[in-house]
Amino acid sequence: MPCEQPDSGAAPARYVLGVDVGSTVVKCHVYDRAAAVRGSSCRKVESLYPHPGWVELDPEVLWSQFIGVIEEAVRAAGLHMRQIAGLGISTQRGTFITWHKRTGRTFHNFISWQDLRSAELVNSWNKSLLLKVIHVIFTVLHFLTGNDRYLAPSFLTFSTHQTSMKLSWVFKNVHEAEEAAKKNNCCFGTVDTWLLYRLTKGSVYATDYSNASSTGIFEPFTKCWNPTLCNLLSIPMSVFPSVKDTSFSFGSTDSEIFGVPIPIMAVVADQQSAMFGECCFHPGDVKLTMGTGGFWNVNTGEHLFASRGSLYPLIGWKIGEEVVYLTEGSISDIGTAIKWAQDIELFTNVDETAKMAQSVADSQGVCFIPALQVSGDDPCLCASFMGLKLSTNRNHLVRAILESVAFRNKLLYDIIVKKVHIPLQTIRADGGVSNNSFVMQMTSDLINKKIEKPANADMSSLGAAFLAGLASGFWTDKEQLKKLRHIEVVFEPQKDPEEYRSAMDAWLQAMKHSLHW
């Protein structure tokens, strides 16, 4: 039911909504023309674990949370729904669902990007002769043509995090989905697509380029769903939605939902949204998000860089004729590790951790290896504390956890510098862990670069609102958006990176001992 609103007559549309459906929370912020937050709401995302390694979300619960945070945020701002000029939706990437095209009935819960049910399928494919043949063919094609679109398939390996493998699992194990697909009655959608479908009562079935490229099934070079990959994995091409611009009029919410129709003016993947919210609009701009996990994104402009190993290419956003590409590297278990430490009562409030770490000169040789979730690279990586002594106290343990974040930031930054042949410009940080001054300062010291932190760390919501505001005419252009940025603090290098060498060397050694456990 729509929330009750005070009757305000023909109130002018002076606000935009930015909703971020993340892995741990669903947030909505109401922004005015100065990009100031006028009202907010937040609800915790409840994950389901029906079998070991399986991670799901109940679609009806997620729908209720999504509608709830919008209604609560608008109410908190003291506004009427008629005053909303547009809605922008940022979503977690890779989480998906399938449903019946005619009835809208879902075939299963949302399968999370963290889900591991495809592990056997992944192992089977990675050991297969066919994959080795594919590597040889594309290696030869890349050598002969020099075309980077052949580089990624030349070293393709599958992981449990990839949407493609889990979707293949669905069509092998969910009979209803398989039968519906045979009759062209099956729809596939990431969170954004399903929300669009529900918000418009089934009249809009679409996604955007940022979300599509994050599935691993969409070919960023050709900007099409990948028929070769789908054929290999027995995924019918008929299940995919159309792909639209990121900042685009997707239609309006059905008037029964909020009492009035609200224009849906943007859908965007969460990391790309944070990049846009940070105003990383130019080649070489860098965004570092530290939340549940960590993500380094580099704007590579109109050039799509394919790279081996830790980096992968994505479409950042498409607005009209402009297509902006990104290179991304990721780190697992950042916020997850800190939350775990809180759960076992190493500290009471997360705000204490920076002072705890700073209260000791070093970790006293203690190293923390974060592997609390199964790693796609090494499923046998063992989470551990090493170097414990009788004199070790909570402060040393907390410092070791925070140091592990900075050390991994340093490793990934060095890979980016080596492989991305674009001069790196401004580095801007966001996400909950960016509020930790110890992690931020140590990262700045290790990479020997300035890092800007905005006053508002919820960049995914702001990015979605910015994109919706551009599409609706609420804001004029990117130059105007840049003027709305507010930097809270700039972390500048204060120590020589060499001062950390012995501690980082010890941590790297500890990491080696935790491999293949």
XYZ file of C-alpha atoms in Angstrom:
517
model
C 0.000 0.000 0.000
C 1.268 3.528 -0.717
C 2.283 5.499 2.343
C -0.093 8.284 3.430
C 1.128 11.678 2.276
C 0.075 15.160 3.325
C -1.899 16.804 0.543
C 0.407 19.441 -0.938
C -1.495 20.192 -4.139
C 0.683 20.584 -7.202
C 3.988 20.663 -5.283
C 6.933 21.232 -7.649
C 9.351 18.336 -8.192
C 12.452 19.600 -6.400
C 14.095 16.434 -5.156
C 15.601 13.188 -6.459
C 15.841 9.793 -4.784
C 18.961 7.652 -4.739
C 18.363 4.059 -3.613
C 21.249 1.649 -3.060
C 20.395 -2.043 -2.762
C 23.650 -3.375 -1.338
C 24.812 -6.714 0.026
C 24.145 -5.775 3.660
C 21.675 -2.855 3.598
C 19.069 -1.135 1.429
C 19.360 2.667 1.696
C 17.388 5.572 0.295
C 18.459 9.217 0.411
C 16.397 12.216 -0.688
C 18.624 14.855 -2.326
C 17.901 18.507 -3.041
C 19.474 20.557 -5.839
C 22.584 21.184 -3.721
C 22.940 17.376 -3.353
C 22.279 17.750 0.372
C 20.487 14.832 2.044
C 17.014 15.896 3.172
C 15.787 12.532 4.386
C 17.118 8.967 4.691
C 16.114 5.435 5.526
C 18.029 2.187 5.836
C 17.068 -1.443 6.321
C 19.261 -4.503 6.783
C 19.368 -7.064 3.967
C 18.587 -10.517 5.350
C 20.534 -13.243 3.555
C 19.323 -16.849 3.546
C 21.629 -19.884 3.794
C 19.473 -22.912 2.817
C 22.477 -25.210 2.244
C 26.215 -24.937 3.036
C 27.738 -22.438 0.592
C 24.372 -21.251 -0.750
C 23.474 -17.567 -0.283
C 20.025 -16.325 -1.282
C 17.692 -13.350 -0.843
C 13.921 -13.648 -0.569
C 12.553 -11.499 -3.439
C 9.385 -10.521 -1.574
C 11.343 -9.418 1.501
C 13.726 -7.410 -0.689
C 10.751 -5.814 -2.482
C 9.190 -4.855 0.853
C 12.489 -3.358 2.055
C 12.948 -1.414 -1.189
C 9.467 0.121 -1.057
C 9.780 0.700 2.683
C 13.013 2.727 2.557
C 11.622 4.980 -0.190
C 8.436 5.699 1.743
C 10.343 6.248 5.000
C 12.963 8.541 3.450
C 10.353 10.748 1.742
C 8.366 10.888 4.983
C 11.515 11.742 6.978
C 12.167 14.637 4.572
C 8.636 15.928 5.191
C 7.813 15.682 1.497
C 5.082 14.376 -0.766
C 5.814 11.818 -3.470
C 4.701 14.421 -6.049
C 7.805 16.434 -5.181
C 10.138 13.699 -6.452
C 11.559 14.516 -9.902
C 13.166 11.132 -10.436
C 14.379 7.879 -8.953
C 17.866 6.403 -9.432
C 18.534 2.799 -8.430
C 21.994 1.417 -7.591
C 22.217 -2.333 -6.982
C 24.632 -5.034 -5.903
C 26.094 -6.761 -8.932
C 25.804 -10.359 -10.068
C 22.884 -11.308 -7.801
C 20.072 -12.591 -10.015
C 16.698 -14.299 -10.276
C 14.623 -15.963 -12.998
C 10.842 -15.778 -13.422
C 7.994 -16.701 -15.745
C 7.483 -14.143 -18.505
C 3.669 -14.356 -18.520
C 2.839 -14.848 -14.845
C 5.760 -13.032 -13.180
C 6.172 -15.967 -10.781
C 9.780 -16.489 -9.684
C 11.398 -19.899 -10.132
C 13.732 -19.519 -7.146
C 15.050 -16.952 -4.675
C 17.657 -14.398 -5.680
C 20.991 -16.214 -5.968
C 23.637 -13.950 -4.426
C 26.963 -13.073 -6.011
C 28.464 -14.682 -2.866
C 26.765 -18.047 -3.539
C 28.975 -21.117 -4.110
C 26.484 -23.676 -5.474
C 28.210 -23.760 -8.853
C 31.548 -24.935 -7.354
C 31.428 -28.430 -8.920
C 30.457 -27.005 -12.302
C 33.284 -24.459 -12.071
C 35.871 -27.113 -11.203
C 34.670 -29.356 -14.019
C 34.913 -26.580 -16.600
C 38.300 -25.317 -15.437
C 39.763 -28.828 -15.814
C 38.098 -29.505 -19.164
C 39.901 -30.104 -22.447
C 37.432 -27.797 -24.197
C 38.533 -24.808 -22.099
C 42.178 -25.539 -22.950
C 41.257 -25.591 -26.658
C 39.468 -22.250 -26.248
C 42.615 -20.787 -24.637
C 44.759 -21.907 -27.588
C 42.333 -20.589 -30.234
C 41.995 -17.138 -28.675
C 45.708 -16.884 -27.892
C 46.408 -17.413 -31.596
C 43.698 -14.910 -32.593
C 45.115 -12.308 -30.204
C 48.627 -12.881 -31.501
C 47.544 -12.570 -35.154
C 45.215 -9.585 -34.780
C 46.486 -7.728 -31.715
C 42.811 -7.154 -30.879
C 42.262 -7.000 -27.106
C 38.783 -8.511 -27.378
C 40.544 -11.880 -27.890
C 42.788 -11.462 -24.848
C 40.266 -12.220 -22.080
C 39.039 -15.524 -23.628
C 42.681 -16.619 -24.067
C 43.018 -17.019 -20.293
C 39.358 -17.493 -19.358
C 38.789 -19.351 -16.104
C 35.481 -19.702 -14.344
C 34.784 -18.857 -10.700
C 31.870 -19.294 -8.342
C 31.334 -15.519 -8.263
C 30.421 -15.383 -11.951
C 26.748 -15.085 -12.813
C 27.236 -17.248 -15.913
C 28.086 -20.391 -13.962
C 25.213 -19.998 -11.507
C 22.751 -19.333 -14.334
C 24.009 -22.450 -16.081
C 23.438 -24.309 -12.796
C 19.828 -23.025 -12.707
C 19.030 -24.432 -16.144
C 20.543 -27.765 -15.138
C 18.835 -28.022 -11.752
C 15.608 -25.960 -11.712
C 13.202 -27.890 -13.944
C 10.556 -25.140 -14.135
C 13.097 -22.587 -15.362
C 14.458 -25.039 -17.928
C 10.968 -25.832 -19.279
C 9.951 -22.159 -19.403
C 13.154 -21.294 -21.283
C 12.376 -23.928 -23.924
C 9.086 -22.093 -24.594
C 10.708 -18.601 -24.471
C 8.827 -17.894 -21.236
C 11.810 -17.446 -18.901
C 13.165 -14.055 -17.843
C 16.608 -13.537 -16.297
C 17.319 -10.426 -14.284
C 19.833 -8.942 -11.917
C 18.366 -6.992 -8.983
C 17.870 -3.817 -11.052
C 15.984 -5.633 -13.823
C 13.636 -7.378 -11.404
C 12.927 -4.127 -9.517
C 12.165 -2.336 -12.807
C 9.817 -5.166 -13.743
C 7.983 -4.993 -10.398
C 7.884 -1.184 -10.211
C 6.291 -0.975 -13.654
C 3.930 -3.966 -13.135
C 5.768 -5.914 -15.851
C 5.748 -3.236 -18.551
C 9.541 -2.651 -18.480
C 12.000 -5.532 -18.848
C 15.482 -4.023 -19.126
C 18.858 -3.452 -17.544
C 21.660 -0.958 -18.182
C 25.172 -1.345 -19.579
C 26.920 -1.173 -16.180
C 24.857 -4.000 -14.687
C 24.973 -6.092 -17.869
C 28.772 -5.847 -18.114
C 29.109 -6.908 -14.467
C 27.448 -10.285 -15.086
C 30.350 -11.639 -17.169
C 27.768 -12.781 -19.750
C 27.729 -9.433 -21.548
C 30.583 -8.731 -23.974
C 31.873 -5.188 -23.265
C 33.737 -4.967 -26.597
C 30.677 -5.695 -28.750
C 28.141 -4.435 -26.159
C 25.996 -7.553 -26.631
C 25.078 -10.619 -24.613
C 27.762 -13.177 -25.420
C 26.275 -15.924 -27.664
C 29.485 -18.002 -27.661
C 29.619 -18.210 -23.871
C 25.883 -18.904 -23.641
C 26.181 -21.691 -26.189
C 29.074 -23.245 -24.234
C 27.127 -23.144 -20.966
C 23.728 -24.103 -22.455
C 22.130 -20.781 -21.503
C 19.304 -19.776 -23.889
C 19.798 -16.300 -25.377
C 16.038 -15.666 -25.143
C 16.212 -15.121 -21.364
C 18.115 -11.825 -21.393
C 16.619 -8.330 -21.018
C 17.238 -5.426 -23.378
C 20.138 -3.169 -22.405
C 19.543 0.588 -22.078
C 21.586 3.669 -21.239
C 22.468 4.108 -17.570
C 20.944 7.594 -17.331
C 17.680 7.031 -19.157
C 13.911 7.330 -18.793
C 12.922 3.758 -17.963
C 9.272 4.726 -17.449
C 7.455 5.440 -14.187
C 6.485 3.420 -11.148
C 2.914 2.184 -11.247
C 0.748 4.791 -9.470
C -0.699 2.151 -7.121
C 2.712 1.648 -5.457
C 3.423 5.144 -4.120
C 0.111 6.882 -4.835
C 1.594 8.794 -7.771
C 3.896 7.676 -10.623
C 7.571 8.413 -9.994
C 9.891 8.624 -13.038
C 12.630 5.964 -12.971
C 15.547 7.843 -14.535
C 18.598 5.659 -13.869
C 19.657 2.130 -12.955
C 23.323 1.437 -12.315
C 25.640 -1.161 -10.744
C 26.824 -0.137 -7.282
C 30.574 0.265 -7.915
C 30.002 2.166 -11.150
C 27.454 4.301 -9.310
C 29.982 5.127 -6.590
C 32.450 6.087 -9.329
C 29.895 8.505 -10.793
C 29.010 9.848 -7.350
C 32.702 10.609 -6.739
C 32.713 12.554 -10.049
C 35.491 10.356 -11.449
C 34.587 11.494 -14.959
C 38.057 11.695 -16.537
C 40.531 9.032 -17.714
C 42.938 8.231 -14.896
C 40.494 9.126 -12.116
C 40.524 6.427 -9.432
C 37.823 5.380 -6.987
C 38.510 3.187 -3.946
C 35.438 1.744 -2.243
C 35.952 -0.034 1.069
C 32.749 -1.643 2.264
C 31.948 -5.345 2.648
C 34.744 -5.861 0.132
C 37.147 -3.452 -1.529
C 37.040 -2.197 -5.116
C 39.605 -0.147 -7.013
C 38.146 1.345 -10.209
C 40.089 3.310 -12.817
C 38.330 5.406 -15.469
C 39.925 4.344 -18.777
C 37.753 6.647 -20.881
C 36.784 5.321 -24.286
C 39.457 2.603 -24.153
C 38.610 -0.871 -22.894
C 41.619 -2.567 -21.319
C 41.712 -6.350 -21.102
C 44.266 -7.628 -18.629
C 45.343 -10.927 -17.186
C 44.884 -11.793 -13.546
C 43.587 -9.381 -10.924
C 41.996 -6.726 -13.165
C 38.949 -6.918 -15.413
C 37.234 -4.491 -17.788
C 33.733 -3.102 -17.228
C 31.406 -0.555 -18.734
C 31.151 2.292 -16.244
C 28.118 3.984 -17.738
C 26.535 4.859 -21.054
C 24.818 8.227 -21.496
C 23.732 8.892 -25.064
C 26.751 8.482 -27.321
C 29.203 8.533 -24.396
C 30.443 5.142 -23.215
C 32.927 5.212 -20.327
C 34.985 2.111 -19.538
C 36.556 1.112 -16.246
C 39.217 -1.293 -15.107
C 38.448 -2.917 -11.770
C 40.307 -4.907 -9.154
C 38.674 -6.270 -6.023
C 39.555 -7.373 -2.498
C 37.346 -9.588 -0.338
C 36.757 -9.464 3.421
C 37.300 -5.820 4.371
C 34.140 -4.780 6.197
C 33.382 -8.475 6.711
C 36.578 -8.975 8.724
C 36.006 -5.859 10.812
C 32.405 -6.911 11.547
C 33.645 -10.385 12.545
C 36.145 -8.808 14.962
C 33.289 -6.827 16.498
C 31.133 -9.955 16.772
C 33.838 -11.737 18.801
C 34.097 -8.597 20.988
C 37.572 -7.392 20.064
C 35.919 -3.961 20.258
C 32.473 -2.537 20.976
C 32.127 0.272 18.441
C 33.798 0.310 15.012
C 34.693 3.982 15.580
C 37.128 2.843 18.305
C 39.310 0.794 15.975
C 41.487 3.589 14.525
C 42.415 4.798 18.043
C 43.057 1.223 19.195
C 45.442 0.657 16.265
C 47.200 3.975 16.868
C 47.608 3.240 20.595
C 50.360 0.688 19.863
C 53.577 1.297 17.915
C 53.032 -1.757 15.719
C 51.166 -5.068 15.685
C 54.023 -6.690 17.620
C 54.583 -9.078 14.697
C 50.968 -10.252 14.573
C 49.623 -10.753 11.049
C 45.978 -11.224 10.087
C 45.065 -13.210 6.972
C 41.516 -12.362 5.906
C 39.790 -15.320 4.260
C 36.513 -15.493 6.152
C 34.639 -16.188 2.925
C 35.713 -18.757 0.353
C 38.086 -17.224 -2.162
C 37.474 -17.736 -5.866
C 41.238 -17.706 -6.433
C 42.115 -20.142 -3.659
C 39.152 -21.864 -1.970
C 41.611 -23.370 0.512
C 42.999 -20.021 1.745
C 42.903 -20.109 5.537
C 41.821 -17.137 7.662
C 44.237 -16.795 10.546
C 46.168 -14.718 13.045
C 49.896 -15.501 12.991
C 52.670 -14.351 15.291
C 50.607 -14.347 18.501
C 52.540 -13.861 21.760
C 51.725 -13.792 25.464
C 52.032 -9.995 25.289
C 49.545 -9.692 22.393
C 46.439 -7.716 23.339
C 43.261 -6.538 21.592
C 44.943 -3.421 20.238
C 47.557 -5.521 18.431
C 44.875 -7.779 16.950
C 42.773 -4.837 15.761
C 45.853 -3.168 14.287
C 46.754 -6.382 12.442
C 43.251 -6.526 10.921
C 43.388 -2.907 9.751
C 46.946 -3.313 8.435
C 45.784 -6.239 6.306
C 43.370 -3.859 4.533
C 46.112 -1.336 3.776
C 48.577 -4.032 2.647
C 46.061 -5.454 0.186
C 45.268 -1.959 -1.074
C 48.989 -1.524 -1.742
C 49.260 -4.844 -3.635
C 46.295 -4.042 -5.882
C 47.427 -0.462 -6.473
C 50.841 -1.705 -7.637
C 49.138 -4.075 -10.113
C 47.037 -1.180 -11.450
C 50.102 1.034 -11.911
C 51.897 -1.780 -13.751
C 49.050 -2.891 -16.034
C 46.882 0.182 -16.675
C 48.838 2.373 -19.031
C 47.069 5.600 -18.119
C 48.537 8.224 -15.763
C 46.557 7.945 -12.524
C 44.963 11.179 -11.357
C 42.861 11.849 -8.275
C 42.168 8.969 -5.870
C 38.821 9.247 -4.078
C 37.651 6.875 -1.348
C 34.194 5.960 -0.119
C 32.389 3.182 1.741
C 32.090 2.594 5.459
C 35.740 1.624 6.019
C 36.884 4.913 4.427
C 35.777 6.474 7.746
C 38.681 4.675 9.431
C 41.528 7.202 9.603
C 44.157 4.533 10.350
C 43.384 2.521 7.205
C 43.179 5.666 5.080
C 46.466 7.139 6.326
C 48.382 3.868 6.059
C 47.058 3.303 2.515
C 48.124 6.840 1.559
C 51.593 6.211 3.012
C 52.014 2.855 1.261
C 50.984 4.057 -2.210
C 52.600 7.485 -1.676
C 49.514 9.293 -3.021
C 46.923 11.725 -1.732
C 43.471 10.220 -1.127
C 40.345 12.354 -0.931
C 37.440 11.340 1.288
C 34.052 12.978 0.713
C 31.839 14.332 3.484
C 29.188 11.753 2.540
C 30.537 8.213 2.171
C 27.313 6.823 0.596
C 28.498 7.337 -2.958
C 26.410 4.595 -4.582
C 23.187 6.352 -3.581
C 24.537 9.733 -4.671
C 25.765 8.370 -8.013
C 22.330 6.906 -8.765
C 20.728 10.232 -7.843
C 23.209 12.173 -10.024
C 22.447 9.930 -13.022
C 18.688 10.239 -12.451
C 19.019 14.001 -12.029
C 20.866 14.371 -15.335
C 18.229 12.344 -17.197
C 15.367 14.338 -15.689
C 16.960 17.767 -16.163
C 17.168 18.215 -12.388
C 20.887 18.890 -12.875
C 22.325 20.290 -16.093
C 25.651 18.530 -16.691
C 28.687 16.932 -15.077
C 30.350 20.304 -14.507
C 27.471 21.249 -12.231
C 27.802 17.925 -10.390
C 31.510 18.541 -9.744
C 30.620 21.776 -7.941
C 28.325 19.844 -5.596
C 31.166 17.627 -4.257
C 32.235 18.206 -0.666
C 35.611 16.851 0.468
C 35.788 16.172 4.201
C 39.480 15.339 4.462
C 42.511 14.694 2.264
C 44.979 12.061 3.477
C 48.518 12.868 2.376
C 51.558 10.593 2.717
C 53.254 11.137 6.084
C 55.687 8.206 6.156
C 58.057 6.707 3.640
C 56.629 3.412 2.321
C 59.961 1.783 3.257
C 59.055 2.211 6.936
C 56.385 -0.460 6.422
C 58.575 -2.878 4.503
C 59.403 -5.287 7.351
C 55.762 -5.442 8.495
C 54.503 -6.009 4.948
C 57.152 -8.631 4.232
C 56.073 -10.504 7.367
C 52.424 -10.241 6.285
C 53.236 -11.572 2.795
C 55.089 -14.494 4.374
C 52.093 -15.202 6.601
C 49.861 -15.113 3.525
C 52.016 -17.781 1.826
C 51.670 -20.042 4.872
C 47.853 -19.716 4.676
C 47.549 -20.819 1.051
C 46.282 -24.282 0.040
C 45.240 -25.077 3.620
